[in-house]
Tab-separated table of C-alpha atoms and ligand atoms in Angstrom:
chain	number	residue	atom	x	y	z
A	10	MET	CA	29.897	-11.940	-8.043
A	11	LYS	CA	26.189	-12.021	-7.629
A	12	ALA	CA	25.901	-8.584	-7.382
A	13	ALA	CA	27.431	-8.386	-10.927
A	14	GLY	CA	25.654	-11.305	-12.335
A	15	ARG	CA	22.359	-9.002	-11.386
A	16	GLN	CA	23.304	-6.403	-12.218
A	17	LYS	CA	24.290	-8.017	-16.481
A	18	LEU	CA	20.899	-8.909	-16.004
A	19	ASP	CA	19.346	-5.495	-14.730
A	20	GLN	CA	20.930	-4.935	-17.997
A	21	ARG	CA	19.360	-6.965	-21.083
A	22	ALA	CA	16.029	-6.422	-19.498
A	23	PHE	CA	16.279	-2.406	-19.930
A	24	LEU	CA	17.999	-3.113	-23.738
A	25	GLU	CA	14.638	-5.371	-24.811
A	26	GLN	CA	12.732	-2.145	-22.644
A	27	VAL	CA	13.880	0.495	-24.634
A	28	HIS	CA	13.659	-2.026	-27.626
A	29	GLU	CA	9.774	-2.985	-27.232
A	30	CYS	CA	9.182	0.842	-26.533
A	31	TRP	CA	10.806	1.719	-29.696
A	32	ASP	CA	8.672	-0.896	-31.326
A	33	ASN	CA	5.948	0.871	-29.472
A	34	GLY	CA	7.105	5.028	-30.786
A	35	TYR	CA	8.557	5.786	-27.677
A	36	LEU	CA	12.204	6.184	-27.073
A	37	LEU	CA	13.438	5.371	-23.004
A	38	SER	CA	15.660	7.283	-20.961
A	39	SER	CA	17.926	5.796	-18.264
A	40	LYS	CA	15.937	8.000	-15.580
A	41	LYS	CA	14.260	5.955	-13.556
A	42	ILE	CA	11.889	8.645	-12.158
A	43	GLY	CA	9.592	5.908	-9.560
A	44	SER	CA	8.864	2.583	-8.862
A	45	GLY	CA	6.673	0.440	-7.399
A	46	ALA	CA	5.698	-2.606	-6.080
A	47	PHE	CA	6.200	-4.558	-9.470
A	48	SER	CA	6.021	-1.673	-11.396
A	49	LYS	CA	9.597	1.744	-12.165
A	50	VAL	CA	8.830	4.453	-14.104
A	51	TYR	CA	10.666	6.542	-16.704
A	52	LEU	CA	11.503	9.649	-17.986
A	53	ALA	CA	10.473	8.339	-22.334
A	54	TYR	CA	9.398	10.870	-25.186
A	55	ALA	CA	6.982	10.552	-28.114
A	56	THR	CA	8.328	10.387	-31.509
A	57	GLN	CA	6.100	12.531	-33.766
A	58	GLU	CA	5.435	8.722	-35.905
A	59	ARG	CA	4.230	7.648	-32.739
A	60	MET	CA	2.936	11.403	-32.281
A	61	ARG	CA	0.525	10.454	-35.866
A	62	HIS	CA	-1.982	8.329	-34.951
A	63	ASN	CA	-2.572	9.226	-31.093
A	64	SER	CA	-4.165	12.181	-31.619
A	65	LYS	CA	-5.095	11.625	-27.338
A	66	LEU	CA	-1.919	11.667	-26.488
A	67	ALA	CA	-0.658	14.271	-29.127
A	68	SER	CA	-3.493	17.132	-28.696
A	69	ASP	CA	-2.412	16.610	-24.632
A	70	LEU	CA	1.510	16.736	-25.717
A	71	ARG	CA	0.507	19.848	-28.648
A	72	GLY	CA	-0.655	21.453	-25.574
A	73	LYS	CA	2.249	20.760	-22.732
A	74	ARG	CA	5.019	21.895	-26.027
A	75	HIS	CA	6.720	18.759	-25.134
A	76	THR	CA	7.215	15.366	-25.754
A	77	MET	CA	7.638	14.074	-22.615
A	78	VAL	CA	5.851	11.002	-21.049
A	79	ALA	CA	6.341	9.057	-18.209
A	80	ILE	CA	6.184	5.874	-18.848
A	81	LYS	CA	5.479	2.158	-16.093
A	82	ILE	CA	7.080	-0.463	-16.869
A	83	VAL	CA	4.769	-3.470	-14.823
A	84	SER	CA	6.608	-6.759	-14.935
A	85	THR	CA	3.892	-9.107	-15.612
A	86	ALA	CA	5.953	-11.769	-15.583
A	87	GLU	CA	6.858	-11.962	-12.044
A	88	ALA	CA	4.249	-10.158	-10.414
A	89	PRO	CA	1.811	-12.536	-8.620
A	90	ALA	CA	-0.934	-13.592	-10.684
A	91	GLU	CA	-3.998	-11.697	-8.897
A	92	PHE	CA	-2.016	-8.643	-9.556
A	93	SER	CA	-1.849	-9.314	-13.006
A	94	ARG	CA	-5.532	-9.778	-13.366
A	95	LYS	CA	-7.332	-8.406	-11.489
A	96	PHE	CA	-4.812	-4.874	-10.366
A	97	LEU	CA	-3.751	-4.123	-13.268
A	98	PRO	CA	-6.889	-3.346	-15.439
A	99	ARG	CA	-8.267	-2.118	-12.887
A	100	GLU	CA	-5.693	0.676	-12.609
A	101	ILE	CA	-5.909	1.234	-17.012
A	102	SER	CA	-9.624	0.650	-16.781
A	103	SER	CA	-9.930	3.765	-13.795
A	104	LEU	CA	-7.420	5.640	-15.736
A	105	ASN	CA	-9.519	5.528	-19.210
A	106	ALA	CA	-13.217	6.403	-17.139
A	107	THR	CA	-11.530	9.290	-15.581
A	108	TYR	CA	-9.968	10.207	-19.009
A	109	LYS	CA	-9.360	13.782	-19.532
A	110	HIS	CA	-9.124	15.885	-16.240
A	111	LEU	CA	-6.977	19.017	-16.130
A	112	ASN	CA	-6.047	16.755	-12.002
A	113	VAL	CA	-5.610	13.749	-13.134
A	114	VAL	CA	-2.755	11.915	-14.324
A	115	GLN	CA	-3.658	11.214	-18.224
A	116	LEU	CA	-2.936	7.552	-19.589
A	117	TYR	CA	-2.189	7.851	-23.268
A	118	GLU	CA	-2.191	4.233	-24.020
A	119	THR	CA	-1.184	0.731	-22.922
A	120	PHE	CA	1.491	-1.800	-24.690
A	121	ALA	CA	1.681	-5.739	-23.162
A	122	ASN	CA	3.626	-8.630	-24.276
A	123	SER	CA	4.281	-11.933	-22.671
A	124	ARG	CA	6.687	-10.656	-20.348
A	125	ARG	CA	5.440	-6.946	-19.347
A	126	THR	CA	2.636	-3.887	-19.902
A	127	TYR	CA	3.816	-0.389	-20.410
A	128	LEU	CA	1.365	2.439	-19.110
A	129	VAL	CA	2.330	5.408	-21.401
A	130	LEU	CA	1.434	8.137	-18.962
A	131	GLU	CA	0.937	11.714	-18.996
A	132	LEU	CA	4.883	13.307	-16.733
A	133	ALA	CA	3.815	15.106	-13.580
A	134	ALA	CA	8.699	15.469	-13.162
A	135	ARG	CA	7.793	17.941	-9.808
A	136	GLY	CA	7.883	14.798	-7.777
A	137	ASP	CA	4.814	14.142	-4.868
A	138	LEU	CA	3.218	15.873	-2.263
A	139	LEU	CA	5.215	14.307	-0.039
A	140	GLU	CA	8.337	15.350	-0.928
A	141	HIS	CA	6.502	18.781	-2.239
A	142	ILE	CA	5.919	19.498	2.137
A	143	ASN	CA	8.706	18.724	3.096
A	144	ALA	CA	11.024	19.912	0.748
A	145	THR	CA	8.751	23.444	1.763
A	146	SER	CA	8.554	22.634	5.290
A	147	ALA	CA	12.503	22.302	5.077
A	148	HIS	CA	13.121	26.212	3.131
A	149	ARG	CA	10.325	27.708	5.437
A	150	ARG	CA	11.619	26.365	8.943
A	151	CYS	CA	7.987	25.521	10.117
A	152	PRO	CA	5.909	22.320	9.211
A	153	GLY	CA	2.950	22.060	6.978
A	154	LEU	CA	2.577	24.697	4.151
A	155	GLU	CA	0.411	28.169	4.051
A	156	GLU	CA	-2.595	27.598	4.379
A	157	GLU	CA	-2.988	29.537	1.333
A	158	GLU	CA	-1.701	26.614	-0.218
A	159	ALA	CA	-2.529	24.200	0.333
A	160	ARG	CA	-5.640	25.345	-0.235
A	161	ARG	CA	-5.482	26.142	-3.745
A	162	LEU	CA	-4.027	22.336	-3.302
A	163	LEU	CA	-6.876	20.935	-1.712
A	164	TRP	CA	-9.423	22.886	-5.114
A	165	GLN	CA	-7.886	20.517	-7.691
A	166	LEU	CA	-7.677	17.071	-5.325
A	167	VAL	CA	-11.687	18.208	-5.135
A	168	SER	CA	-11.785	18.707	-7.662
A	169	ALA	CA	-9.968	15.269	-8.894
A	170	VAL	CA	-11.391	12.888	-6.615
A	171	ALA	CA	-15.632	14.383	-7.601
A	172	HIS	CA	-13.944	14.236	-11.060
A	173	CYS	CA	-13.750	10.385	-10.779
A	174	HIS	CA	-16.737	9.504	-8.418
A	175	ASN	CA	-18.664	11.616	-11.165
A	176	SER	CA	-17.289	9.001	-12.809
A	177	GLY	CA	-18.106	5.904	-11.516
A	178	ILE	CA	-14.263	5.822	-9.461
A	179	VAL	CA	-13.217	5.297	-6.212
A	180	HIS	CA	-9.760	6.017	-5.107
A	181	ARG	CA	-9.722	3.716	-2.271
A	182	ASP	CA	-5.747	5.321	-1.956
A	183	LEU	CA	-5.281	8.845	-2.078
A	184	LYS	CA	-1.910	9.759	0.118
A	185	CYS	CA	0.585	12.958	-0.856
A	186	GLU	CA	2.453	9.882	-1.925
A	187	ASN	CA	0.069	8.898	-5.454
A	188	ILE	CA	-0.612	13.097	-5.442
A	189	LEU	CA	1.580	14.080	-7.930
A	190	LEU	CA	3.053	17.420	-9.649
A	191	ASP	CA	3.916	18.744	-12.929
A	192	ASP	CA	6.030	20.683	-13.349
A	193	ARG	CA	2.911	24.175	-13.342
A	194	GLY	CA	2.752	23.278	-9.850
A	195	CYS	CA	-0.783	21.582	-11.322
A	196	LEU	CA	-1.783	18.436	-8.972
A	197	LYS	CA	-2.361	15.122	-10.616
A	198	LEU	CA	-3.919	12.097	-9.435
A	199	SER	CA	-1.956	8.925	-9.456
A	200	ASP	CA	-1.858	5.199	-8.786
A	201	PHE	CA	-5.052	3.741	-9.388
A	202	GLY	CA	-3.904	0.474	-8.026
A	203	PHE	CA	-6.746	0.226	-5.805
A	204	ALA	CA	-9.767	2.117	-7.650
A	205	ASN	CA	-12.160	0.322	-8.003
A	206	ARG	CA	-15.855	0.770	-9.511
A	207	SER	CA	-18.406	2.439	-7.403
A	208	GLY	CA	-21.119	0.953	-8.957
A	209	LEU	CA	-23.801	1.884	-7.436
A	210	LYS	CA	-23.673	4.509	-5.376
A	211	ASN	CA	-24.255	3.088	-1.839
A	212	SER	CA	-23.209	-0.204	-2.518
A	213	LEU	CA	-20.182	-0.941	0.037
A	214	LEU	CA	-16.742	-2.313	-0.998
A	215	SER	CA	-14.402	-4.802	1.457
A	216	THR	CA	-11.497	-5.226	0.348
A	217	PHE	CA	-8.169	-3.470	2.486
A	218	CYS	CA	-6.925	-1.173	0.733
A	219	GLY	CA	-4.391	2.020	1.211
A	220	SER	CA	-1.800	2.840	3.080
A	221	VAL	CA	-2.920	2.938	7.563
A	222	ALA	CA	-1.980	6.057	7.761
A	223	TYR	CA	-4.570	7.130	5.916
A	224	THR	CA	-7.171	4.367	6.105
A	225	ALA	CA	-10.289	4.917	6.862
A	226	PRO	CA	-11.700	4.210	10.720
A	227	GLU	CA	-13.982	1.747	9.475
A	228	ILE	CA	-12.076	-0.033	6.845
A	229	LEU	CA	-9.753	-0.280	10.338
A	230	MET	CA	-12.562	-1.838	12.165
A	231	SER	CA	-12.955	-4.354	8.700
A	232	LYS	CA	-16.187	-2.979	8.175
A	233	LYS	CA	-18.186	-2.800	5.194
A	234	TYR	CA	-17.234	0.606	3.997
A	235	ASN	CA	-19.160	3.113	1.427
A	236	GLY	CA	-15.574	3.760	-1.105
A	237	GLU	CA	-16.575	7.518	-1.484
A	238	GLN	CA	-16.820	8.556	2.061
A	239	ALA	CA	-13.854	6.539	3.084
A	240	ASP	CA	-12.060	8.888	-0.061
A	241	LEU	CA	-13.358	11.678	1.841
A	242	TRP	CA	-11.733	10.271	5.658
A	243	SER	CA	-8.311	10.286	2.965
A	244	LEU	CA	-9.227	13.607	2.075
A	245	GLY	CA	-8.981	14.710	5.977
A	246	VAL	CA	-5.576	13.104	6.352
A	247	ILE	CA	-4.324	14.787	3.678
A	248	LEU	CA	-5.617	18.074	4.392
A	249	TYR	CA	-3.680	17.652	8.218
A	250	ALA	CA	-0.282	16.677	6.707
A	251	MET	CA	-0.546	19.778	4.038
A	252	VAL	CA	-0.732	21.814	6.818
A	253	THR	CA	1.097	20.710	9.949
A	254	GLY	CA	3.585	18.800	7.500
A	255	LYS	CA	2.729	16.075	10.449
A	256	LEU	CA	0.071	12.699	9.892
A	257	PRO	CA	-2.776	13.305	12.162
A	258	PHE	CA	-3.415	9.941	13.739
A	259	LYS	CA	-0.410	7.728	13.074
A	260	GLU	CA	0.604	4.180	15.482
A	261	CYS	CA	1.782	0.612	13.813
A	262	GLN	CA	-1.012	-1.593	16.147
A	263	PRO	CA	-5.202	-0.627	14.375
A	264	HIS	CA	-6.285	-1.109	17.947
A	265	ARG	CA	-4.486	2.613	18.574
A	266	MET	CA	-5.069	4.183	15.635
A	267	LEU	CA	-9.002	3.786	16.310
A	268	TYR	CA	-8.057	5.284	19.751
A	269	LEU	CA	-6.257	8.480	18.833
A	270	MET	CA	-9.554	8.832	15.552
A	271	ARG	CA	-11.821	8.699	17.975
A	272	ARG	CA	-10.158	11.175	20.733
A	273	GLY	CA	-10.445	13.524	16.567
A	274	PRO	CA	-7.114	14.870	15.423
A	275	THR	CA	-4.907	18.135	17.701
A	276	PHE	CA	-3.671	20.944	16.057
A	277	ARG	CA	-0.536	23.438	16.003
A	278	PRO	CA	-1.236	26.882	17.590
A	279	GLY	CA	-1.747	29.363	14.957
A	280	LEU	CA	-4.059	27.323	12.327
A	281	SER	CA	-6.936	28.654	11.430
A	282	PRO	CA	-10.074	27.408	13.227
A	283	GLU	CA	-12.058	27.600	9.696
A	284	CYS	CA	-8.797	24.914	8.170
A	285	GLN	CA	-9.485	22.687	11.416
A	286	ASP	CA	-12.796	22.682	11.498
A	287	LEU	CA	-12.259	21.475	7.719
A	288	ILE	CA	-10.410	19.153	8.553
A	289	ARG	CA	-13.141	17.542	11.421
A	290	GLY	CA	-15.615	17.696	9.099
A	291	LEU	CA	-14.079	15.445	6.944
A	292	LEU	CA	-12.344	13.788	9.629
A	293	GLN	CA	-15.608	12.196	11.295
A	294	LEU	CA	-15.894	8.537	11.924
A	295	ARG	CA	-18.783	8.511	11.499
A	296	PRO	CA	-19.528	7.636	7.481
A	297	ARG	CA	-21.960	9.432	6.955
A	298	ALA	CA	-21.287	12.151	9.167
A	299	ARG	CA	-18.259	13.443	6.925
A	300	LEU	CA	-18.639	16.630	4.019
A	301	ALA	CA	-19.282	16.327	0.972
A	302	LEU	CA	-16.563	16.829	-1.567
A	303	GLN	CA	-19.458	20.046	-2.420
A	304	GLN	CA	-19.967	20.327	1.149
A	305	VAL	CA	-15.388	21.354	0.869
A	306	ALA	CA	-16.018	23.784	-1.841
A	307	THR	CA	-18.469	25.656	-0.726
A	308	HIS	CA	-16.479	25.589	3.051
A	309	HIS	CA	-16.053	29.044	4.483
A	310	TRP	CA	-11.677	28.339	4.520
A	311	MET	CA	-11.806	27.044	1.340
A	312	LEU	CA	-13.832	30.647	-0.773
A	313	PRO	CA	-10.731	32.422	-0.817
A	314	ALA	CA	-9.887	29.502	-2.976
A	315	ALA	CA	-12.707	30.116	-5.729
A	316	HIS	CA	-12.153	34.061	-4.812
A	317	ALA	CA	-8.587	33.961	-5.270
A	318	LEU	CA	-9.086	31.681	-8.812
A	319	PHE	CA	-11.897	34.491	-9.775
A	320	CYS	CA	-10.676	38.397	-9.252
A	321	THR	CA	-7.339	37.269	-10.102
A	322	THR	CA	-9.351	36.275	-13.677
A	323	LEU	CA	-10.352	39.682	-13.682
A	324	CYS	CA	-7.119	41.018	-14.864
A	325	ALA	CA	-6.695	39.433	-17.234
A	326	ILE	CA	-9.810	39.778	-18.943
A	327	PRO	CA	-9.240	42.466	-22.359
A	328	GLU	CA	-11.092	45.274	-22.853
A	329	LYS	CA	-14.509	44.490	-24.367
A	330	PRO	CA	-16.654	47.013	-26.350
A	331	GLU	CA	-19.365	46.845	-23.652
A	332	LYS	CA	-18.119	46.240	-20.868
A	333	PRO	CA	-19.789	43.027	-18.644
A	334	GLN	CA	-21.116	45.073	-14.992
A	335	LEU	CA	-19.327	43.068	-12.324
A	336	GLN	CA	-19.480	43.440	-9.234
A	337	THR	CA	-15.971	42.710	-7.092
A	338	SER	CA	-17.416	43.984	-3.517
A	339	LEU	CA	-18.784	41.607	-1.478
A	340	ASP	CA	-22.596	43.167	-0.737
A	341	ASN	CA	-25.601	42.080	0.359
A	342	VAL	CA	-27.529	40.940	-2.723
A	343	GLU	CA	-29.133	37.914	-2.807
A	344	PRO	CA	-30.850	36.507	-5.454
A	345	SER	CA	-33.892	37.105	-6.490
A	346	ALA	CA	-36.854	35.205	-8.388
A	347	ASP	CA	-36.304	36.313	-11.820
A	348	SER	CA	-32.459	34.848	-11.932
A	349	ASP	CA	-31.819	31.119	-12.678
A	350	PRO	CA	-31.660	30.064	-9.299
A	351	PRO	CA	-28.299	27.777	-8.314
A	352	ARG	CA	-28.736	24.699	-9.772
A	353	SER	CA	-26.412	22.026	-7.406
A	354	LEU	CA	-23.352	22.201	-6.259
A	355	LEU	CA	-22.383	18.942	-8.046
A	356	GLN	CA	-22.098	20.331	-11.006
A	357	LEU	CA	-19.142	22.704	-10.774
A	358	TRP	CA	-17.412	18.885	-11.266
A	359	ARG	CA	-18.660	18.090	-13.843
A	360	PRO	CA	-17.061	16.128	-15.972
A	361	GLN	CA	-13.859	18.678	-17.378
A	362	LEU	CA	-12.699	18.051	-20.365
A	363	GLN	CA	-8.833	18.670	-20.833
A	364	GLY	CA	-8.539	19.713	-23.937
A	365	THR	CA	-11.729	20.692	-24.663
A	366	SER	CA	-11.823	23.466	-21.258
A	367	HIS	CA	-8.994	24.655	-22.567
A	368	GLU	CA	-10.027	25.016	-26.359
A	369	SER	CA	-13.348	27.013	-25.565
A	370	ALA	CA	-11.887	28.997	-23.344
A	371	SER	CA	-8.932	29.908	-25.513
A	372	SER	CA	-11.357	30.694	-28.480
A	373	LEU	CA	-14.331	32.673	-25.822
A	374	THR	CA	-11.418	34.823	-24.375
A	375	PRO	CA	-8.802	35.485	-26.993
A	376	GLU	CA	-6.011	37.808	-25.186
A	377	PRO	CA	-4.327	40.288	-26.417
A	378	PRO	CA	-0.436	39.797	-26.640
A	379	GLY	CA	1.136	39.889	-23.466
A	380	ALA	CA	-2.234	40.842	-22.188
A	381	CYS	CA	-2.334	38.752	-19.169
A	382	PRO	CA	0.655	36.455	-16.868
A	383	ARG	CA	1.433	33.724	-18.199
A	384	GLN	CA	-0.181	31.521	-15.573
A	385	VAL	CA	-2.704	33.458	-14.638
A	386	ALA	CA	-3.671	32.904	-18.224
A	387	ASP	CA	-2.550	28.909	-18.062
A	388	SER	CA	-4.526	28.745	-14.509
A	389	ALA	CA	-8.099	30.887	-15.328
A	390	ARG	CA	-9.691	32.113	-17.581
A	391	LEU	CA	-13.406	33.461	-16.478
A	392	GLN	CA	-16.172	35.125	-19.132
A	393	LEU	CA	-18.293	37.487	-18.410
A	394	TRP	CA	-21.618	38.870	-18.739
A	395	ARG	CA	-24.213	41.186	-18.163
A	396	THR	CA	-26.732	39.472	-16.433
A	397	GLU	CA	-29.952	41.216	-16.153
A	398	THR	CA	-30.545	40.926	-13.163
A	399	ALA	CA	-27.063	43.237	-12.074
A	400	GLY	CA	-25.291	42.521	-9.332
A	401	ARG	CA	-26.086	38.854	-8.494
A	402	ARG	CA	-24.912	36.460	-11.369
A	403	VAL	CA	-21.003	38.023	-11.559
A	404	GLY	CA	-19.823	35.611	-13.932
A	405	ARG	CA	-19.330	32.477	-15.600
A	406	SER	CA	-16.137	30.788	-14.565
A	407	ARG	CA	-14.082	28.872	-17.564
A	408	HIS	CA	-11.824	27.507	-16.050
A	409	PRO	CA	-11.344	23.123	-16.078
A	410	LEU	CA	-11.762	22.851	-11.947
A	411	LEU	CA	-14.106	25.787	-11.837
A	412	LEU	CA	-17.282	25.178	-15.281
A	413	CYS	CA	-19.733	26.860	-12.741
A	414	SER	CA	-21.331	30.046	-12.636
A	415	ILE	CA	-20.966	32.143	-9.432
A	416	TRP	CA	-23.516	34.588	-7.681
A	417	SER	CA	-22.543	36.964	-5.304
A	418	VAL	CA	-24.650	36.225	-1.947
A	419	PRO	CA	-24.074	38.128	1.368
A	420	GLY	CA	-20.462	36.935	2.460
A	421	HIS	CA	-19.385	34.749	-0.190
A	422	TYR	CA	-18.864	34.095	-3.686
A	423	LEU	CA	-21.018	30.958	-4.146
A	424	VAL	CA	-20.496	28.766	-6.963
A	425	SER	CA	-22.802	27.024	-8.924
B	26	ATP	N1	3.242	9.546	-14.682
B	26	ATP	C1	4.156	10.165	-13.021
B	26	ATP	N2	4.884	11.203	-14.300
B	26	ATP	C2	6.115	11.258	-13.316
B	26	ATP	N3	6.012	10.210	-11.990
B	26	ATP	C3	5.811	8.920	-12.115
B	26	ATP	C4	4.376	9.167	-12.722
B	26	ATP	N4	3.919	7.244	-12.561
B	26	ATP	C5	4.373	7.096	-11.239
B	26	ATP	N5	5.661	7.957	-10.750
B	26	ATP	C6	6.682	7.796	-9.495
B	26	ATP	O1	6.665	6.240	-9.623
B	26	ATP	C7	6.462	5.877	-8.489
B	26	ATP	C8	5.588	4.768	-8.948
B	26	ATP	O2	4.470	5.081	-9.364
B	26	ATP	P1	3.329	4.122	-9.337
B	26	ATP	O3	2.844	4.590	-7.391
B	26	ATP	O4	2.323	4.495	-10.202
B	26	ATP	O5	3.209	2.494	-8.560
B	26	ATP	P2	2.962	1.712	-8.047
B	26	ATP	O6	2.952	0.474	-8.466
B	26	ATP	O7	1.168	1.708	-7.917
B	26	ATP	O8	4.291	1.956	-6.403
B	26	ATP	P3	3.113	1.333	-5.432
B	26	ATP	O9	3.707	0.116	-5.109
B	26	ATP	O10	4.381	2.501	-4.168
B	26	ATP	O11	1.258	1.974	-5.134
B	26	ATP	C9	5.400	7.130	-8.015
B	26	ATP	O12	5.508	7.195	-6.053
B	26	ATP	C10	6.658	7.961	-9.078
B	26	ATP	O13	6.708	9.560	-7.676
């Protein structure tokens, strides 16, 4: 009887939500795609009428060629007052601040009434990274992802986190469950419920956030911490989880956890030494000793990601009347004084405007129909040009993740 009563209430609440969404231009489906402490996330469809009035939504969905969105319904009437007053506004303002990055879930708009707040989000239909790791491990009959796939995903994650940090936002809850994948396998960082403004570069935070297994030791020790450096620790845990299918440190007791952290991670046989080195570089007890994001992106283990992106795209570039002088081999060529020196690697993560970069990419590198595989066209476009000093700056990336010059230096491509 009690259960039946509860079900009736749920049905009534759901119908109210359908009406409230409809009044705001969305058709709410009954497909629940997730739930959080005070929220439920449903698949929904944007109406043509809504798209006419919301250019942010219209331009993004036009690119995706569908009208699906995810609507997160937060029950503010049931949530603690502090959640509605503090955390929810922070989540919304963080999503607004990080808007327009290919690897950060997009917030198209919000609407609210006295009982609920609705967040209309970009849909990431393929579930979260944890599910993906588990499914892949089962399929391969070997725990973890292939290093190549982990590298591709980490590259996108680093780009997303750098975009957040450059926008003054620290995520503070980076974990596999908060990393979603869309229908093209593109990574989308989500759940900014614990995010905060990083404020001054060196200002310290004190709130305990995130999940213990991903939490930096300085937070477990209740010290004041730098949010960006704490995010770097979590990145190390995520990379470890991707390549081993396990968490590096798993203990319920914080003191036991700290003991394991001090000992450092152990690795399965067969994991490449470069990957181990990158994980160790991130899982440094001393926050300042951790690799910075630009060091992660240029780490030996990561370079094939930039390299692969670069080389696969070359196949996709149609012949031009004047062929660019492209250096494909990694010869010993060093930058000379007459070419621009590589600028800060941080440029790699200049806010990469999702729509704009796609648009400019397509207009700069027109493709004849059927000239290149779709995923290549979608995932990477490079605009090459002839340099006066041939063999130095070998290309200019138009990829939304890699808006940078690509330099050939002995043994590596260096992105700047
Ligand atoms: N944009 C999205 N696309 C697809 N699924 C999503 C999206 N946003 C959230 N979800 C799903 O809904 C779940 C809950 O969303 P979210 O983590 O944002 O809520 P939360 O209330 O912050 O959760 P928690 O209490 O776990 O922190 C996610 O784990 C995910 O499975």
